Coordinates of C-alpha atoms and ligand atoms in Angstrom, one line a residue:
M1 CA 0.0 0.0 0.0
S2 CA 1.6 3.3 -1.0
H3 CA 1.6 6.2 1.6
T4 CA 0.9 9.3 -0.2
I5 CA -1.4 12.1 0.5
A6 CA -3.5 13.1 -2.5
P7 CA -1.3 15.3 -4.7
V8 CA -3.3 18.4 -4.1
L9 CA -2.6 18.2 -0.3
G10 CA 0.7 18.9 1.3
E11 CA 1.4 18.1 5.0
A12 CA 1.4 21.8 5.8
T13 CA -2.1 22.1 4.4
V14 CA -3.3 19.2 6.4
Q15 CA -1.7 20.8 9.5
E16 CA -3.9 23.8 9.1
L17 CA -7.0 21.5 9.5
R18 CA -5.4 19.6 12.4
E19 CA -5.2 22.9 14.3
A20 CA -8.7 23.9 13.4
V21 CA -10.5 20.8 14.7
R22 CA -10.9 19.1 18.1
G23 CA -11.3 15.7 16.6
E24 CA -8.8 13.4 15.0
I25 CA -7.4 13.6 11.5
V26 CA -6.0 10.5 9.9
T27 CA -4.0 10.5 6.7
P28 CA -2.3 7.7 4.7
S29 CA 0.9 8.3 6.7
D30 CA -0.8 8.0 10.0
D31 CA -1.2 4.7 12.0
G32 CA -4.7 3.5 11.9
Y33 CA -5.4 4.8 8.4
A34 CA -6.5 1.3 7.1
E35 CA -9.0 1.0 10.0
A36 CA -10.1 4.6 9.6
C37 CA -11.0 3.8 5.9
R38 CA -13.0 0.6 6.6
V39 CA -16.7 0.8 5.9
W40 CA -19.3 -1.9 6.7
N41 CA -19.5 -3.3 3.2
A42 CA -16.2 -4.9 2.2
A43 CA -17.2 -4.7 -1.4
H44 CA -16.3 -1.0 -1.0
D45 CA -13.2 -1.3 1.1
G46 CA -9.9 -0.4 -0.8
H47 CA -10.9 3.2 -1.5
R48 CA -8.1 5.7 -0.4
P49 CA -9.3 9.0 0.9
A50 CA -6.7 11.8 1.2
L51 CA -7.8 12.2 4.8
V52 CA -10.5 11.0 7.3
V53 CA -11.7 13.6 9.8
R54 CA -13.2 12.2 12.9
C55 CA -15.4 15.1 14.0
G56 CA -15.7 16.0 17.6
G57 CA -18.6 18.4 17.1
A58 CA -20.4 20.6 14.7
A59 CA -17.5 23.1 14.5
D60 CA -15.3 20.3 13.2
V61 CA -17.8 19.5 10.6
I62 CA -17.9 23.2 9.5
A63 CA -14.1 23.2 9.3
A64 CA -14.0 20.0 7.4
V65 CA -16.4 21.3 4.8
G66 CA -14.6 24.5 4.4
F67 CA -11.3 22.7 4.1
A68 CA -12.8 20.3 1.4
R69 CA -14.1 23.2 -0.6
G70 CA -11.0 25.3 -0.2
N71 CA -8.9 22.4 -1.5
G72 CA -11.3 21.1 -4.1
L73 CA -11.7 17.7 -2.4
P74 CA -14.7 15.4 -2.9
I75 CA -16.6 14.7 0.4
A76 CA -17.9 11.6 1.7
V77 CA -20.0 11.9 4.8
R78 CA -20.0 8.9 7.3
G79 CA -22.6 8.2 10.0
G80 CA -22.8 4.5 10.7
G81 CA -20.9 3.5 7.6
H82 CA -23.6 1.0 6.5
S83 CA -24.2 2.4 3.0
V84 CA -24.7 -0.6 0.8
A85 CA -23.7 1.4 -2.3
G86 CA -20.5 2.5 -0.6
F87 CA -21.4 6.2 -0.4
S88 CA -19.4 6.8 2.9
T89 CA -15.9 6.5 1.4
C90 CA -14.0 7.9 -1.5
D91 CA -10.7 8.2 -3.4
D92 CA -8.5 11.2 -2.9
G93 CA -11.1 13.1 -1.0
I94 CA -12.1 13.7 2.6
V95 CA -14.2 11.4 4.7
I96 CA -16.1 13.5 7.2
D97 CA -16.7 10.8 9.9
L98 CA -19.3 11.7 12.5
S99 CA -19.0 8.4 14.5
P100 CA -17.4 10.1 17.5
M101 CA -20.6 12.2 17.7
H102 CA -22.9 9.6 19.0
S103 CA -24.3 11.0 22.3
V104 CA -28.0 10.6 22.9
R105 CA -30.0 12.7 25.4
V106 CA -33.5 11.8 26.3
D107 CA -36.1 14.1 27.6
P108 CA -38.7 11.8 29.0
G109 CA -41.2 14.5 29.9
A110 CA -41.3 15.9 26.4
R111 CA -40.8 12.4 24.9
R112 CA -37.9 13.7 22.8
A113 CA -34.4 12.4 22.0
T114 CA -31.6 14.5 20.7
V115 CA -29.1 12.2 18.9
G116 CA -25.6 12.9 17.6
G117 CA -25.1 12.8 13.8
G118 CA -22.8 9.6 14.1
A119 CA -24.9 7.6 16.5
V120 CA -26.0 4.0 15.7
W121 CA -29.4 2.5 16.7
A122 CA -27.9 0.6 19.6
D123 CA -27.0 4.0 21.1
V124 CA -30.6 5.3 20.8
D125 CA -32.3 2.1 22.0
H126 CA -30.0 1.9 25.1
E127 CA -30.8 5.4 26.3
T128 CA -34.5 5.5 25.3
Q129 CA -35.5 2.1 26.7
A130 CA -34.1 3.3 30.1
H131 CA -37.4 5.4 30.2
G132 CA -39.6 2.8 28.6
L133 CA -39.6 4.9 25.4
G134 CA -38.5 4.3 21.8
T135 CA -38.8 5.3 18.2
T136 CA -38.6 3.4 14.9
G137 CA -35.0 2.3 14.3
G138 CA -33.2 -0.3 12.1
L139 CA -33.4 -4.1 12.3
I140 CA -29.6 -4.2 12.9
S141 CA -28.4 -2.2 15.9
T142 CA -25.1 -1.1 14.2
T143 CA -26.8 0.7 11.4
G144 CA -26.3 4.5 11.5
V145 CA -29.2 6.7 12.7
A146 CA -28.2 9.3 10.0
G147 CA -28.2 7.5 6.7
Y148 CA -31.1 5.3 7.8
T149 CA -33.4 8.3 8.9
L150 CA -32.4 10.6 6.0
G151 CA -33.4 7.9 3.5
G152 CA -36.7 7.0 5.4
G153 CA -36.1 4.3 8.0
I154 CA -38.0 0.9 7.9
G155 CA -38.1 -0.8 11.2
W156 CA -40.2 -3.0 13.5
T157 CA -42.3 -0.2 14.9
M158 CA -42.9 1.7 11.6
R159 CA -46.5 0.6 11.3
R160 CA -47.4 2.0 14.7
F161 CA -45.1 5.0 15.0
G162 CA -44.2 5.7 11.4
L163 CA -40.9 5.6 9.6
A164 CA -37.8 7.0 11.3
C165 CA -38.1 10.1 9.1
D166 CA -41.7 10.7 10.2
N167 CA -40.5 10.8 13.9
L168 CA -37.7 13.4 12.9
V169 CA -38.9 16.7 14.3
G170 CA -35.7 18.7 14.1
A171 CA -32.1 18.7 12.9
D172 CA -29.0 20.7 13.0
V173 CA -27.5 20.9 9.6
V174 CA -24.1 22.1 8.2
L175 CA -24.9 23.4 4.8
A176 CA -22.5 23.4 1.8
D177 CA -21.6 27.0 2.5
G178 CA -20.5 26.1 6.0
R179 CA -23.6 27.6 7.7
L180 CA -25.1 25.7 10.6
V181 CA -28.9 25.9 10.5
H182 CA -31.8 24.3 12.2
A183 CA -34.6 22.6 10.4
S184 CA -38.0 22.0 12.0
E185 CA -41.7 22.4 11.1
T186 CA -41.3 26.2 12.0
E187 CA -37.8 26.9 10.8
N188 CA -36.5 26.0 7.4
A189 CA -39.5 23.7 7.0
D190 CA -38.6 23.0 3.4
L191 CA -35.2 21.5 4.5
L192 CA -37.0 19.3 7.1
W193 CA -39.2 18.0 4.3
G194 CA -36.1 17.1 2.3
L195 CA -34.3 15.4 5.2
R196 CA -37.4 13.1 5.7
G197 CA -36.4 10.7 3.0
G198 CA -34.1 12.9 0.5
G199 CA -30.9 11.4 2.0
G200 CA -27.7 13.4 2.7
N201 CA -28.2 15.6 -0.3
F202 CA -28.8 18.9 1.5
G203 CA -26.1 19.0 4.2
I204 CA -24.6 17.2 7.1
V205 CA -26.8 16.6 10.1
T206 CA -24.8 17.1 13.2
Q207 CA -27.8 16.5 15.5
F208 CA -31.3 14.9 15.1
E209 CA -34.3 15.3 17.2
F210 CA -36.8 12.5 17.4
S211 CA -40.2 12.1 18.9
L212 CA -40.5 9.1 21.3
H213 CA -43.2 6.8 22.3
P214 CA -44.0 4.4 25.1
L215 CA -42.4 1.1 24.0
G216 CA -41.6 -2.3 25.7
P217 CA -39.5 -3.2 27.6
V218 CA -40.9 -6.5 26.5
V219 CA -42.5 -7.1 23.0
Y220 CA -43.7 -10.2 21.3
G221 CA -41.2 -10.9 18.6
G222 CA -38.8 -13.1 16.8
P223 CA -38.7 -15.6 13.9
I224 CA -40.5 -18.8 12.9
F225 CA -38.5 -20.9 10.5
Y226 CA -40.2 -23.3 7.9
P227 CA -38.8 -25.6 5.3
A228 CA -38.4 -23.9 2.0
D229 CA -41.3 -25.9 0.4
A230 CA -43.6 -23.9 2.6
A231 CA -42.5 -20.6 1.3
G232 CA -45.5 -20.3 -1.2
D233 CA -48.1 -21.1 1.5
L234 CA -46.4 -18.7 3.9
L235 CA -46.3 -15.9 1.4
R236 CA -49.9 -16.4 0.4
L237 CA -51.0 -16.3 4.1
F238 CA -48.8 -13.2 4.7
R239 CA -50.3 -11.5 1.8
D240 CA -53.9 -12.2 3.0
W241 CA -53.2 -11.5 6.6
A242 CA -51.1 -8.2 6.2
P243 CA -53.9 -5.8 5.2
H244 CA -56.0 -6.7 8.2
A245 CA -53.3 -6.6 10.8
P246 CA -53.4 -3.7 13.3
D247 CA -50.6 -1.2 13.6
E248 CA -49.2 -2.8 16.6
I249 CA -47.5 -5.5 14.5
T250 CA -44.9 -5.3 11.8
A251 CA -43.7 -8.5 9.9
V252 CA -41.4 -9.6 7.2
V253 CA -41.1 -12.8 5.3
N254 CA -37.6 -13.8 4.7
L255 CA -36.7 -16.5 2.1
T256 CA -33.1 -17.4 3.2
S257 CA -31.0 -20.3 4.4
A258 CA -31.0 -21.5 8.1
P259 CA -28.2 -19.8 10.0
P260 CA -26.2 -22.1 12.3
L261 CA -27.9 -21.0 15.5
P262 CA -28.4 -23.4 18.4
V263 CA -32.2 -22.9 18.3
I264 CA -32.4 -24.4 14.8
P265 CA -31.9 -28.2 14.5
E266 CA -28.4 -28.9 13.2
Q267 CA -29.6 -30.9 10.1
W268 CA -31.2 -27.7 8.9
H269 CA -28.2 -25.4 9.1
G270 CA -27.3 -24.0 5.7
K271 CA -30.5 -25.5 4.1
K272 CA -33.0 -23.3 2.3
V273 CA -35.8 -22.1 4.6
A274 CA -38.6 -19.5 4.8
A275 CA -39.0 -17.4 7.9
L276 CA -41.6 -15.2 9.3
V277 CA -40.1 -12.5 11.5
A278 CA -42.6 -10.3 13.4
V279 CA -42.6 -7.8 16.2
A280 CA -45.8 -6.9 18.1
T281 CA -45.7 -4.1 20.5
G282 CA -49.3 -4.2 21.8
P283 CA -50.6 -5.1 25.2
G284 CA -50.7 -8.6 26.8
D285 CA -51.3 -11.6 24.7
E286 CA -52.3 -9.6 21.6
G287 CA -49.0 -10.6 19.7
E288 CA -49.6 -14.3 20.2
E289 CA -53.1 -14.0 19.0
L290 CA -52.0 -12.0 16.0
V291 CA -49.5 -14.5 14.7
R292 CA -51.6 -17.6 15.5
P293 CA -52.4 -18.3 11.8
F294 CA -48.7 -18.6 11.1
R295 CA -48.4 -21.4 13.6
R296 CA -50.7 -23.5 11.4
V297 CA -49.5 -22.8 7.9
A298 CA -46.8 -25.5 8.1
E299 CA -44.8 -27.5 10.6
P300 CA -42.1 -25.1 11.8
I301 CA -38.5 -26.1 11.9
A302 CA -37.9 -23.8 14.9
D303 CA -40.3 -21.3 16.5
V304 CA -38.6 -18.5 18.4
L305 CA -41.5 -16.0 18.3
G306 CA -42.4 -15.0 21.8
P307 CA -42.0 -12.4 24.6
M308 CA -38.7 -10.8 24.2
P309 CA -37.1 -7.5 25.4
Y310 CA -37.3 -4.8 22.7
Q311 CA -33.5 -4.2 23.1
V312 CA -33.0 -8.0 22.4
I313 CA -35.1 -8.1 19.2
Q314 CA -33.1 -5.0 18.0
T315 CA -29.8 -6.8 18.3
L316 CA -31.0 -10.4 17.6
L317 CA -29.9 -10.3 13.9
D318 CA -26.6 -8.4 14.4
P319 CA -24.3 -11.4 14.3
L320 CA -25.7 -12.4 10.8
W321 CA -24.7 -8.9 9.4
P322 CA -21.2 -8.2 10.7
K323 CA -18.9 -5.4 9.5
G324 CA -16.6 -6.8 6.8
V325 CA -19.0 -8.9 4.8
H326 CA -19.5 -8.2 1.1
A327 CA -23.0 -7.0 0.4
Y328 CA -25.3 -5.9 -2.3
F329 CA -29.0 -5.0 -2.0
K330 CA -31.6 -4.3 -4.8
A331 CA -35.3 -3.4 -4.0
T332 CA -38.6 -2.4 -5.4
N333 CA -41.9 -1.3 -3.9
L334 CA -44.7 -3.8 -4.6
R335 CA -48.3 -3.0 -5.5
T336 CA -49.2 -6.5 -5.1
L337 CA -47.9 -9.9 -3.9
D338 CA -49.9 -12.0 -6.4
D339 CA -49.6 -15.7 -7.0
E340 CA -47.4 -15.3 -10.0
L341 CA -44.9 -13.2 -8.1
I342 CA -44.9 -15.7 -5.2
E343 CA -44.1 -18.5 -7.6
R344 CA -41.3 -16.5 -9.0
L345 CA -39.9 -15.6 -5.5
C346 CA -39.9 -19.2 -4.6
R347 CA -37.8 -20.1 -7.8
V348 CA -35.4 -17.3 -7.2
H349 CA -35.1 -18.4 -3.5
L350 CA -34.0 -21.9 -4.6
A351 CA -31.5 -20.4 -7.1
A352 CA -29.7 -18.3 -4.4
P353 CA -25.9 -18.5 -4.9
G354 CA -25.1 -18.6 -1.2
P355 CA -26.5 -19.0 2.3
Q356 CA -27.1 -15.3 2.8
A357 CA -28.8 -14.4 -0.5
E358 CA -32.1 -13.4 1.1
L359 CA -35.5 -12.2 -0.2
H360 CA -37.1 -9.9 2.3
V361 CA -40.9 -9.0 1.8
H362 CA -41.6 -6.2 4.3
Q363 CA -45.2 -5.5 5.4
M364 CA -45.9 -1.8 5.0
G365 CA -49.1 0.2 5.6
G366 CA -50.3 1.2 9.1
A367 CA -48.8 4.6 10.1
V368 CA -46.5 4.6 7.2
G369 CA -49.3 4.6 4.8
R370 CA -51.4 7.3 6.6
V371 CA -48.9 10.0 6.0
A372 CA -49.9 11.9 2.9
E373 CA -47.9 11.3 -0.3
G374 CA -45.7 14.3 -0.8
A375 CA -45.8 15.3 2.9
T376 CA -42.2 14.1 3.2
A377 CA -39.6 13.3 0.6
F378 CA -39.9 9.5 1.2
A379 CA -40.7 8.2 -2.3
E380 CA -44.0 6.4 -1.8
R381 CA -46.6 5.6 1.0
S382 CA -49.2 3.4 -0.4
M383 CA -47.4 0.3 -1.4
P384 CA -48.5 -2.7 0.8
F385 CA -45.1 -4.5 0.5
V386 CA -41.4 -3.7 -0.1
L387 CA -39.2 -6.4 -1.7
N388 CA -35.5 -6.3 -0.9
A389 CA -33.0 -8.8 -2.4
A390 CA -30.3 -8.6 0.2
A391 CA -27.2 -10.6 -0.4
A392 CA -24.1 -10.9 1.7
W393 CA -21.0 -13.1 1.1
Q394 CA -17.4 -13.6 2.2
D395 CA -15.6 -14.7 -0.9
P396 CA -14.9 -11.7 -3.3
D397 CA -15.1 -14.2 -6.1
A398 CA -18.7 -14.7 -5.4
T399 CA -19.6 -11.0 -6.0
T400 CA -20.9 -11.3 -9.5
A401 CA -23.1 -14.3 -8.8
H402 CA -24.8 -12.5 -5.8
R403 CA -25.2 -9.1 -7.6
E404 CA -26.7 -10.9 -10.6
W405 CA -29.0 -13.0 -8.4
A406 CA -30.3 -9.8 -6.6
R407 CA -30.8 -7.9 -9.9
T408 CA -32.7 -10.9 -11.4
A409 CA -34.9 -11.2 -8.3
I410 CA -36.0 -7.5 -8.7
E411 CA -36.3 -7.7 -12.5
D412 CA -38.6 -10.8 -12.1
A413 CA -40.8 -8.7 -9.8
R414 CA -41.3 -5.9 -12.4
D415 CA -44.9 -6.7 -13.2
A416 CA -45.9 -6.4 -9.6
S417 CA -43.7 -3.3 -8.9
T418 CA -45.0 0.3 -8.4
G419 CA -41.9 1.4 -10.3
R420 CA -40.4 3.1 -7.2
A421 CA -37.9 2.0 -4.6
Y422 CA -36.6 2.7 -1.2
V423 CA -33.2 4.5 -1.7
N424 CA -31.5 3.0 1.3
Y425 CA -32.1 -0.6 -0.1
L426 CA -30.3 0.1 -3.4
G427 CA -26.7 -1.1 -3.9
D428 CA -26.2 0.9 -7.1
A429 CA -25.6 4.7 -7.3
D430 CA -27.6 7.0 -9.6
A431 CA -31.0 5.5 -8.7
A432 CA -32.6 8.6 -7.2
R433 CA -34.5 9.9 -10.3
S434 CA -36.4 6.7 -10.8
S435 CA -36.8 5.8 -7.1
Y436 CA -38.6 9.0 -6.0
G437 CA -41.0 9.4 -9.0
A438 CA -41.3 12.6 -11.1
E439 CA -43.1 14.9 -8.7
T440 CA -41.1 14.3 -5.5
Y441 CA -37.8 14.2 -7.7
A442 CA -38.6 17.7 -9.1
R443 CA -39.3 19.0 -5.6
L444 CA -36.0 17.6 -4.4
V445 CA -34.1 19.3 -7.4
S446 CA -35.6 22.7 -6.3
L447 CA -34.4 22.1 -2.8
K448 CA -31.0 21.0 -4.0
D449 CA -30.8 24.2 -6.0
E450 CA -31.5 26.2 -2.9
Y451 CA -29.3 24.4 -0.4
D452 CA -26.5 22.8 -2.4
P453 CA -26.6 24.2 -5.9
T454 CA -22.9 23.1 -6.7
N455 CA -23.5 19.5 -5.6
V456 CA -20.9 19.6 -2.8
F457 CA -22.8 16.6 -1.2
R458 CA -22.9 14.2 -4.1
L459 CA -21.8 10.9 -2.6
N460 CA -25.4 9.7 -2.0
Q461 CA -28.4 8.7 -4.1
N462 CA -27.7 12.0 -5.7
I463 CA -30.3 14.7 -6.6
A464 CA -28.4 16.6 -9.3
P465 CA -29.1 20.3 -9.1
S466 CA -30.5 22.0 -12.2
D467 CA -27.1 23.3 -13.3
T468 CA -25.9 19.8 -14.5
D469 CA -22.4 21.0 -14.7
A470 CA -22.4 21.4 -10.9
Ligands
LIG1 C1 -26.7 -4.6 7.7 C2 -27.7 -3.6 7.3 C3 -29.0 -3.5 7.8 C4 -29.9 -2.5 7.4 N1 -31.2 -2.5 7.9 C5 -32.1 -1.7 7.5 C6 -33.4 -1.6 8.1 O1 -33.7 -2.4 9.0 N2 -34.1 -0.6 7.6 C7 -33.8 0.3 6.8 O2 -34.6 1.1 6.5 N3 -32.6 0.3 6.3 C8 -31.6 -0.6 6.5 N4 -30.4 -0.7 6.0 C9 -30.1 0.3 5.1 C10 -29.6 1.5 5.8 O3 -30.7 2.4 6.1 C11 -28.7 2.5 4.9 O4 -27.5 1.7 4.5 C12 -28.2 3.7 5.6 O5 -27.8 4.6 4.6 C13 -27.2 3.4 6.6 O6 -26.9 4.7 7.3 P1 -25.4 4.8 7.9 O7 -25.4 6.2 8.5 O8 -25.1 3.7 8.7 O9 -24.6 4.9 6.6 P2 -23.3 5.7 6.0 O10 -22.7 4.8 5.1 O11 -22.6 6.4 7.0 O12 -24.2 6.8 5.2 C14 -25.1 6.5 4.3 C15 -25.5 7.7 3.5 O13 -25.9 8.8 4.3 C16 -25.1 10.0 4.3 N5 -24.9 10.4 5.7 C17 -24.3 9.6 6.7 N6 -24.2 10.5 7.9 C18 -24.9 11.6 7.5 C19 -25.1 12.8 8.3 N7 -24.8 12.9 9.6 N8 -25.6 13.9 7.6 C20 -26.0 13.7 6.3 N9 -25.7 12.6 5.5 C21 -25.2 11.6 6.2 C22 -23.8 9.4 3.7 O14 -23.1 10.4 3.0 C23 -24.3 8.3 2.7 O15 -24.7 9.0 1.5 C24 -29.5 -1.6 6.5 C25 -28.2 -1.6 5.9 C26 -27.3 -2.7 6.3 C27 -25.9 -2.6 5.8

């Protein structure tokens, strides 16, 4: 590995930034550079930024943006580093890493949490659950609050409390020109609209403010695993059950392979299986009652759905998605889950190239669907299901097979698709225009023109400003 700083930067120039920030600056000549460069998705490791700035606070973010602009460096912004498309790293540019800014403060009386721009969901759940409160967060606790919320935020409580972006009530944002502004319903409301689904296009969020709700500490949640040949019956039941389910439950069907967990009989490990994963947050025995039909659809291989602390369900799947795997996701919003699509999904499942090539069918609706289309930048509200072909693998030689498999899965679903997609579930860049739909995209472009007309923040599902040379 060579140890050069990008040619545009001399050590004296970097020294100016070292003196201007409280946080740490890591360049290729510093120990720890390789670790500072690492992102969650190993498929995007190997990029060589000129420097990584680990920000200690908003002032460091302002200094880093100014430094990048002054030196003509591309900017990659990193929250939790989970971008599947690899947006939080770059070559010869600056990574503005907010991970040291992960503090969470809860105001139990106001039911509000202020959350640092580099926090992950484990940080939020830990602090909020101490008060019996919570808000919609990711299915994996190491996912960053920032990228997740700014893209929308699908989670176990979304049908009851809304998406993460629906619970975002305020944000401190460093703009492309270095100004720090606040966005809320009463201040820069247009910016808040864009932060609720429009990704990192408009600035760097240094602090989020979320509304909280009474939640847990115990919910009724977890997976039931079935043999793969039950996948069709499971999906048909799921389709018919989902529209009548109350907001208190959110479920996913996952066509996958059995992970090597002690709760699953060993002879099933690595074999193709179908799973229902559900979380019910309502009172008493409601959860058990709601999932009763799924206990009759086929003989389960393992049934781990039951009372469980909310913080446990929030971390239950973490070991299956560790930092350092190669990953690729491709997704589409579904207007229907008809028999034809179900058959196709079953076929694609059986053709999966590895044990972690998974088809996730998310149940949408509830509070997500009651927010008016266009009220936030989140692409679409009315779809009953979201399909995500999520693949992870260890061997770099398996990359093409997994990517092609995920693309085929989504291509095969095109007749049932609304034509739009959730941007956070897309492993390819340049997908914004088609994902948001024409009306929302046009509004996002106007906002981009206002807040970032020269496209300083372009490493994201990019909303290109009207001046296309920008
Ligand atoms: C294992 C795994 C599980 C996932 N589970 C879910 C899930 O349950 N539900 C769901 O909806 N999504 C899920 N996702 C997708 C996830 O929402 C996106 O990958 C999201 O972008 C991750 O956010 P991050 O902050 O960790 O990512 P990063 O890679 O740090 O950033 C992602 C994007 O956000 C921008 N960004 C980051 N921080 C900031 C900031 N402070 N201000 C402005 N822009 C910023 C970055 O520039 C980049 O464009 C999952 C992804 C993975 C890899």
